[in-house]
Amino acid sequence: MIKNYYILRNSERTGPFTFTEMMQMDIDLDTQLQRESNQKWQNASELPEFNYYFEGKGFYFPTEDNLAGFWWRLLAYAIDSVILTVAIMFFASDLFMEIYKNQQANDTSYDALITRLKLNFILFLTSIIYNALLEATPMRGSIGKRICKLAVVDADGKRLSLPRAFLRNVGKILSSLVFCVGYLNILWDDHRQAWHDYFAKTYVIIRNR
């Protein structure tokens, strides 16, 4: 059955237009549309048949069918952990070597503890910067997420601004508390959000492109 649509422009109802004709128009997320079989006006972003159209424009709407699960996100995290560890080993090899020597000597002194804390801080800070910068680009996520075809978006399917991406990644401190229960929340949450996703109002989705 062919669907026809009406468009509300300048408070006037125009149409009907076929789906093919709609694809040729420059509609945006907030364009008011009405299906011929329904009297209700809706934003174009609310009609699932237009998802591919908006994905072509760079919008990825979080839906029940495309929300990324815990294991895909864990795989992306593992890939990123390898990337970051190798990069930090290259730029901070002296620090890694010092920690290795301390471990070999079973050194539990205050200085050895400080060295380990320095490394942990560098890893955490690098992770925040790395993830936030890439989430604010058209990649919409880290290299690990890109490999796993995942993307971080807001409720409107848009990519994150840089401040919001930083907010999301700083919020991972919350998710890491109490045996990382904030990350495990993905397993039972209806929207598959970790605590830092709640904090920043973001979603991780499986992208088609």
PDB file of C-alpha atoms in Angstrom:
ATOM      1  CA  MET A   1       0.000   0.000   0.000  1.00  0.00           C
ATOM      2  CA  ILE A   2       1.459   3.366  -1.068  1.00  0.00           C
ATOM      3  CA  LYS A   3       1.655   5.938   1.705  1.00  0.00           C
ATOM      4  CA  ASN A   4       0.889   9.560   0.999  1.00  0.00           C
ATOM      5  CA  TYR A   5       1.841  12.471   3.209  1.00  0.00           C
ATOM      6  CA  TYR A   6       0.854  16.064   3.828  1.00  0.00           C
ATOM      7  CA  ILE A   7       3.303  18.755   4.957  1.00  0.00           C
ATOM      8  CA  LEU A   8       2.512  21.689   7.228  1.00  0.00           C
ATOM      9  CA  ARG A   9       4.280  24.777   5.924  1.00  0.00           C
ATOM     10  CA  ASN A  10       3.525  28.330   6.993  1.00  0.00           C
ATOM     11  CA  SER A  11       0.457  26.949   8.805  1.00  0.00           C
ATOM     12  CA  GLU A  12      -0.860  25.542   5.515  1.00  0.00           C
ATOM     13  CA  ARG A  13      -1.454  21.877   4.709  1.00  0.00           C
ATOM     14  CA  THR A  14       0.111  20.955   1.365  1.00  0.00           C
ATOM     15  CA  GLY A  15       0.079  17.656  -0.498  1.00  0.00           C
ATOM     16  CA  PRO A  16      -0.478  14.817  -0.770  1.00  0.00           C
ATOM     17  CA  PHE A  17       3.016  13.633  -1.645  1.00  0.00           C
ATOM     18  CA  THR A  18       4.232  10.086  -2.153  1.00  0.00           C
ATOM     19  CA  PHE A  19       7.126   8.693  -0.142  1.00  0.00           C
ATOM     20  CA  THR A  20       9.386   8.993  -3.226  1.00  0.00           C
ATOM     21  CA  GLU A  21       8.460  12.658  -3.578  1.00  0.00           C
ATOM     22  CA  MET A  22       9.150  13.208   0.116  1.00  0.00           C
ATOM     23  CA  MET A  23      12.650  11.814  -0.344  1.00  0.00           C
ATOM     24  CA  GLN A  24      13.317  14.527  -2.912  1.00  0.00           C
ATOM     25  CA  MET A  25      12.273  17.329  -0.566  1.00  0.00           C
ATOM     26  CA  ASP A  26      14.568  19.011   1.917  1.00  0.00           C
ATOM     27  CA  ILE A  27      12.671  17.988   5.026  1.00  0.00           C
ATOM     28  CA  ASP A  28      14.299  18.216   8.442  1.00  0.00           C
ATOM     29  CA  LEU A  29      13.755  16.610  11.819  1.00  0.00           C
ATOM     30  CA  ASP A  30      11.017  19.030  12.851  1.00  0.00           C
ATOM     31  CA  THR A  31       9.086  19.135   9.582  1.00  0.00           C
ATOM     32  CA  GLN A  32       5.438  18.521  10.443  1.00  0.00           C
ATOM     33  CA  LEU A  33       4.011  15.603   8.472  1.00  0.00           C
ATOM     34  CA  GLN A  34       0.635  13.915   8.377  1.00  0.00           C
ATOM     35  CA  ARG A  35       0.011  10.475   6.949  1.00  0.00           C
ATOM     36  CA  GLU A  36      -3.009  10.394   4.657  1.00  0.00           C
ATOM     37  CA  SER A  37      -4.464   7.617   6.827  1.00  0.00           C
ATOM     38  CA  ASN A  38      -3.907   9.504  10.086  1.00  0.00           C
ATOM     39  CA  GLN A  39      -5.101  12.921  11.204  1.00  0.00           C
ATOM     40  CA  LYS A  40      -2.234  13.343  13.662  1.00  0.00           C
ATOM     41  CA  TRP A  41       0.603  15.733  12.830  1.00  0.00           C
ATOM     42  CA  GLN A  42       4.055  14.395  13.696  1.00  0.00           C
ATOM     43  CA  ASN A  43       7.658  15.473  13.375  1.00  0.00           C
ATOM     44  CA  ALA A  44       9.345  13.720  10.454  1.00  0.00           C
ATOM     45  CA  SER A  45      11.854  12.257  12.924  1.00  0.00           C
ATOM     46  CA  GLU A  46       9.002  10.374  14.637  1.00  0.00           C
ATOM     47  CA  LEU A  47       8.093   8.378  11.528  1.00  0.00           C
ATOM     48  CA  PRO A  48      10.280   5.242  11.310  1.00  0.00           C
ATOM     49  CA  GLU A  49      10.058   4.992   7.512  1.00  0.00           C
ATOM     50  CA  PHE A  50      12.210   8.150   7.303  1.00  0.00           C
ATOM     51  CA  ASN A  51      15.040   6.745   9.445  1.00  0.00           C
ATOM     52  CA  TYR A  52      17.224   5.832   6.453  1.00  0.00           C
ATOM     53  CA  TYR A  53      16.652   9.268   4.940  1.00  0.00           C
ATOM     54  CA  PHE A  54      17.896  10.968   8.100  1.00  0.00           C
ATOM     55  CA  GLU A  55      20.756   8.506   8.540  1.00  0.00           C
ATOM     56  CA  GLY A  56      21.951   9.669   5.147  1.00  0.00           C
ATOM     57  CA  LYS A  57      21.989  13.171   6.606  1.00  0.00           C
ATOM     58  CA  GLY A  58      23.947  12.027   9.650  1.00  0.00           C
ATOM     59  CA  PHE A  59      21.165  11.414  12.187  1.00  0.00           C
ATOM     60  CA  TYR A  60      20.908   8.076  13.996  1.00  0.00           C
ATOM     61  CA  PHE A  61      17.792   7.838  16.134  1.00  0.00           C
ATOM     62  CA  PRO A  62      17.934   5.616  19.216  1.00  0.00           C
ATOM     63  CA  THR A  63      15.139   3.050  18.907  1.00  0.00           C
ATOM     64  CA  GLU A  64      14.268  -0.184  20.637  1.00  0.00           C
ATOM     65  CA  ASP A  65      15.768  -2.132  17.733  1.00  0.00           C
ATOM     66  CA  ASN A  66      19.141  -0.418  17.386  1.00  0.00           C
ATOM     67  CA  LEU A  67      20.298   0.164  20.971  1.00  0.00           C
ATOM     68  CA  ALA A  68      23.709  -1.415  21.549  1.00  0.00           C
ATOM     69  CA  GLY A  69      23.926  -4.162  24.155  1.00  0.00           C
ATOM     70  CA  PHE A  70      26.473  -4.698  26.913  1.00  0.00           C
ATOM     71  CA  TRP A  71      28.701  -7.169  25.058  1.00  0.00           C
ATOM     72  CA  TRP A  72      29.131  -5.050  21.931  1.00  0.00           C
ATOM     73  CA  ARG A  73      30.031  -2.093  24.108  1.00  0.00           C
ATOM     74  CA  LEU A  74      32.453  -4.224  26.120  1.00  0.00           C
ATOM     75  CA  LEU A  75      34.168  -5.385  22.910  1.00  0.00           C
ATOM     76  CA  ALA A  76      34.543  -1.771  21.750  1.00  0.00           C
ATOM     77  CA  TYR A  77      35.975  -0.865  25.162  1.00  0.00           C
ATOM     78  CA  ALA A  78      38.503  -3.713  24.935  1.00  0.00           C
ATOM     79  CA  ILE A  79      39.666  -2.550  21.505  1.00  0.00           C
ATOM     80  CA  ASP A  80      40.067   1.017  22.740  1.00  0.00           C
ATOM     81  CA  SER A  81      41.938  -0.161  25.844  1.00  0.00           C
ATOM     82  CA  VAL A  82      44.512  -1.880  23.642  1.00  0.00           C
ATOM     83  CA  ILE A  83      44.861   1.213  21.439  1.00  0.00           C
ATOM     84  CA  LEU A  84      45.291   3.572  24.407  1.00  0.00           C
ATOM     85  CA  THR A  85      47.698   1.271  26.260  1.00  0.00           C
ATOM     86  CA  VAL A  86      49.955   0.916  23.211  1.00  0.00           C
ATOM     87  CA  ALA A  87      49.893   4.677  22.627  1.00  0.00           C
ATOM     88  CA  ILE A  88      50.724   5.487  26.253  1.00  0.00           C
ATOM     89  CA  MET A  89      53.468   2.847  26.330  1.00  0.00           C
ATOM     90  CA  PHE A  90      55.028   4.606  23.341  1.00  0.00           C
ATOM     91  CA  PHE A  91      54.848   8.112  24.845  1.00  0.00           C
ATOM     92  CA  ALA A  92      55.411   7.169  28.500  1.00  0.00           C
ATOM     93  CA  SER A  93      57.713   4.167  28.203  1.00  0.00           C
ATOM     94  CA  ASP A  94      59.859   5.355  31.141  1.00  0.00           C
ATOM     95  CA  LEU A  95      56.841   5.258  33.437  1.00  0.00           C
ATOM     96  CA  PHE A  96      55.912   1.731  32.343  1.00  0.00           C
ATOM     97  CA  MET A  97      59.507   0.600  32.801  1.00  0.00           C
ATOM     98  CA  GLU A  98      59.621   2.046  36.312  1.00  0.00           C
ATOM     99  CA  ILE A  99      56.411   0.226  37.266  1.00  0.00           C
ATOM    100  CA  TYR A 100      57.770  -3.009  35.803  1.00  0.00           C
ATOM    101  CA  LYS A 101      60.974  -2.698  37.867  1.00  0.00           C
ATOM    102  CA  ASN A 102      58.932  -1.994  41.004  1.00  0.00           C
ATOM    103  CA  GLN A 103      56.858  -5.116  40.406  1.00  0.00           C
ATOM    104  CA  GLN A 104      59.947  -7.253  39.835  1.00  0.00           C
ATOM    105  CA  ALA A 105      61.421  -5.989  43.102  1.00  0.00           C
ATOM    106  CA  ASN A 106      58.091  -6.301  44.969  1.00  0.00           C
ATOM    107  CA  ASP A 107      58.467  -2.608  45.843  1.00  0.00           C
ATOM    108  CA  THR A 108      55.464  -1.471  47.882  1.00  0.00           C
ATOM    109  CA  SER A 109      56.937   1.852  48.938  1.00  0.00           C
ATOM    110  CA  TYR A 110      55.151   5.196  48.817  1.00  0.00           C
ATOM    111  CA  ASP A 111      57.109   6.202  45.696  1.00  0.00           C
ATOM    112  CA  ALA A 112      56.065   3.008  43.882  1.00  0.00           C
ATOM    113  CA  LEU A 113      52.427   3.696  44.787  1.00  0.00           C
ATOM    114  CA  ILE A 114      52.652   7.264  43.477  1.00  0.00           C
ATOM    115  CA  THR A 115      54.152   5.999  40.202  1.00  0.00           C
ATOM    116  CA  ARG A 116      51.236   3.593  39.724  1.00  0.00           C
ATOM    117  CA  LEU A 117      48.727   6.326  40.560  1.00  0.00           C
ATOM    118  CA  LYS A 118      50.377   8.584  37.977  1.00  0.00           C
ATOM    119  CA  LEU A 119      49.939   5.915  35.319  1.00  0.00           C
ATOM    120  CA  ASN A 120      46.301   5.322  36.258  1.00  0.00           C
ATOM    121  CA  PHE A 121      45.624   9.066  36.112  1.00  0.00           C
ATOM    122  CA  ILE A 122      47.282   9.346  32.679  1.00  0.00           C
ATOM    123  CA  LEU A 123      45.229   6.402  31.401  1.00  0.00           C
ATOM    124  CA  PHE A 124      41.987   7.874  32.716  1.00  0.00           C
ATOM    125  CA  LEU A 125      42.652  11.405  31.458  1.00  0.00           C
ATOM    126  CA  THR A 126      43.769  10.127  28.043  1.00  0.00           C
ATOM    127  CA  SER A 127      40.652   7.980  27.803  1.00  0.00           C
ATOM    128  CA  ILE A 128      38.396  10.965  28.533  1.00  0.00           C
ATOM    129  CA  ILE A 129      40.087  13.160  25.926  1.00  0.00           C
ATOM    130  CA  TYR A 130      40.287  10.377  23.319  1.00  0.00           C
ATOM    131  CA  ASN A 131      36.629   9.344  23.629  1.00  0.00           C
ATOM    132  CA  ALA A 132      35.208  12.851  23.983  1.00  0.00           C
ATOM    133  CA  LEU A 133      37.047  14.217  20.943  1.00  0.00           C
ATOM    134  CA  LEU A 134      35.982  11.321  18.712  1.00  0.00           C
ATOM    135  CA  GLU A 135      32.378  11.313  19.954  1.00  0.00           C
ATOM    136  CA  ALA A 136      32.114  14.958  18.889  1.00  0.00           C
ATOM    137  CA  THR A 137      33.298  14.169  15.347  1.00  0.00           C
ATOM    138  CA  PRO A 138      31.240  12.638  12.507  1.00  0.00           C
ATOM    139  CA  MET A 139      32.578   9.251  13.719  1.00  0.00           C
ATOM    140  CA  ARG A 140      30.314   9.652  16.769  1.00  0.00           C
ATOM    141  CA  GLY A 141      32.521   7.419  18.827  1.00  0.00           C
ATOM    142  CA  SER A 142      35.942   5.929  19.421  1.00  0.00           C
ATOM    143  CA  ILE A 143      37.888   3.716  17.035  1.00  0.00           C
ATOM    144  CA  GLY A 144      36.655   0.676  18.951  1.00  0.00           C
ATOM    145  CA  LYS A 145      33.051   1.788  18.548  1.00  0.00           C
ATOM    146  CA  ARG A 146      33.624   2.487  14.882  1.00  0.00           C
ATOM    147  CA  ILE A 147      35.010  -1.027  14.337  1.00  0.00           C
ATOM    148  CA  CYS A 148      31.976  -2.473  16.145  1.00  0.00           C
ATOM    149  CA  LYS A 149      29.622  -0.185  14.157  1.00  0.00           C
ATOM    150  CA  LEU A 150      28.463   1.687  17.247  1.00  0.00           C
ATOM    151  CA  ALA A 151      27.719   5.391  17.622  1.00  0.00           C
ATOM    152  CA  VAL A 152      27.009   7.729  20.535  1.00  0.00           C
ATOM    153  CA  VAL A 153      24.052  10.063  19.950  1.00  0.00           C
ATOM    154  CA  ASP A 154      21.589  12.221  21.857  1.00  0.00           C
ATOM    155  CA  ALA A 155      17.835  11.611  22.036  1.00  0.00           C
ATOM    156  CA  ASP A 156      17.347  13.362  18.661  1.00  0.00           C
ATOM    157  CA  GLY A 157      19.905  11.162  16.907  1.00  0.00           C
ATOM    158  CA  LYS A 158      22.429  13.989  16.639  1.00  0.00           C
ATOM    159  CA  ARG A 159      26.129  13.706  17.337  1.00  0.00           C
ATOM    160  CA  LEU A 160      27.307  15.160  20.630  1.00  0.00           C
ATOM    161  CA  SER A 161      28.765  18.607  21.096  1.00  0.00           C
ATOM    162  CA  LEU A 162      32.283  18.612  22.535  1.00  0.00           C
ATOM    163  CA  PRO A 163      31.183  19.844  26.010  1.00  0.00           C
ATOM    164  CA  ARG A 164      28.485  17.172  26.173  1.00  0.00           C
ATOM    165  CA  ALA A 165      30.929  14.483  25.069  1.00  0.00           C
ATOM    166  CA  PHE A 166      33.341  15.544  27.834  1.00  0.00           C
ATOM    167  CA  LEU A 167      30.466  15.536  30.330  1.00  0.00           C
ATOM    168  CA  ARG A 168      29.551  11.989  29.293  1.00  0.00           C
ATOM    169  CA  ASN A 169      33.088  10.694  29.677  1.00  0.00           C
ATOM    170  CA  VAL A 170      33.751  12.428  32.991  1.00  0.00           C
ATOM    171  CA  GLY A 171      30.504  10.804  34.134  1.00  0.00           C
ATOM    172  CA  LYS A 172      32.168   7.417  33.703  1.00  0.00           C
ATOM    173  CA  ILE A 173      33.565   8.018  37.179  1.00  0.00           C
ATOM    174  CA  LEU A 174      30.014   7.381  38.456  1.00  0.00           C
ATOM    175  CA  SER A 175      29.653   4.217  36.384  1.00  0.00           C
ATOM    176  CA  SER A 176      32.948   2.906  37.759  1.00  0.00           C
ATOM    177  CA  LEU A 177      31.855   3.110  41.398  1.00  0.00           C
ATOM    178  CA  VAL A 178      30.839   0.034  43.433  1.00  0.00           C
ATOM    179  CA  PHE A 179      32.253  -2.740  41.221  1.00  0.00           C
ATOM    180  CA  CYS A 180      31.322  -0.874  37.996  1.00  0.00           C
ATOM    181  CA  VAL A 181      27.600  -1.397  38.638  1.00  0.00           C
ATOM    182  CA  GLY A 182      26.930   1.707  36.527  1.00  0.00           C
ATOM    183  CA  TYR A 183      28.231  -0.149  33.475  1.00  0.00           C
ATOM    184  CA  LEU A 184      26.364  -3.337  34.383  1.00  0.00           C
ATOM    185  CA  ASN A 185      23.176  -1.248  34.344  1.00  0.00           C
ATOM    186  CA  ILE A 186      23.259  -1.685  30.541  1.00  0.00           C
ATOM    187  CA  LEU A 187      22.294  -5.338  31.041  1.00  0.00           C
ATOM    188  CA  TRP A 188      18.893  -4.631  32.592  1.00  0.00           C
ATOM    189  CA  ASP A 189      18.046  -1.074  31.555  1.00  0.00           C
ATOM    190  CA  ASP A 190      15.233  -0.683  28.996  1.00  0.00           C
ATOM    191  CA  HIS A 191      17.289   1.864  27.047  1.00  0.00           C
ATOM    192  CA  ARG A 192      20.584   0.007  27.609  1.00  0.00           C
ATOM    193  CA  GLN A 193      22.132   3.054  29.219  1.00  0.00           C
ATOM    194  CA  ALA A 194      25.028   3.128  31.639  1.00  0.00           C
ATOM    195  CA  TRP A 195      24.916   5.670  34.441  1.00  0.00           C
ATOM    196  CA  HIS A 196      27.088   8.094  32.484  1.00  0.00           C
ATOM    197  CA  ASP A 197      24.561   7.846  29.619  1.00  0.00           C
ATOM    198  CA  TYR A 198      21.800   8.866  32.031  1.00  0.00           C
ATOM    199  CA  PHE A 199      24.017  11.686  33.255  1.00  0.00           C
ATOM    200  CA  ALA A 200      24.626  13.098  29.766  1.00  0.00           C
ATOM    201  CA  LYS A 201      21.288  11.949  28.250  1.00  0.00           C
ATOM    202  CA  THR A 202      23.003   9.937  25.538  1.00  0.00           C
ATOM    203  CA  TYR A 203      22.516   6.579  23.835  1.00  0.00           C
ATOM    204  CA  VAL A 204      24.838   4.088  22.168  1.00  0.00           C
ATOM    205  CA  ILE A 205      23.325   2.609  19.014  1.00  0.00           C
ATOM    206  CA  ILE A 206      24.260   0.095  16.333  1.00  0.00           C
ATOM    207  CA  ARG A 207      24.646   2.016  13.098  1.00  0.00           C
ATOM    208  CA  ASN A 208      23.771   0.703   9.637  1.00  0.00           C
ATOM    209  CA  ARG A 209      26.439   2.704   7.802  1.00  0.00           C
TER     210      ARG A 209
END
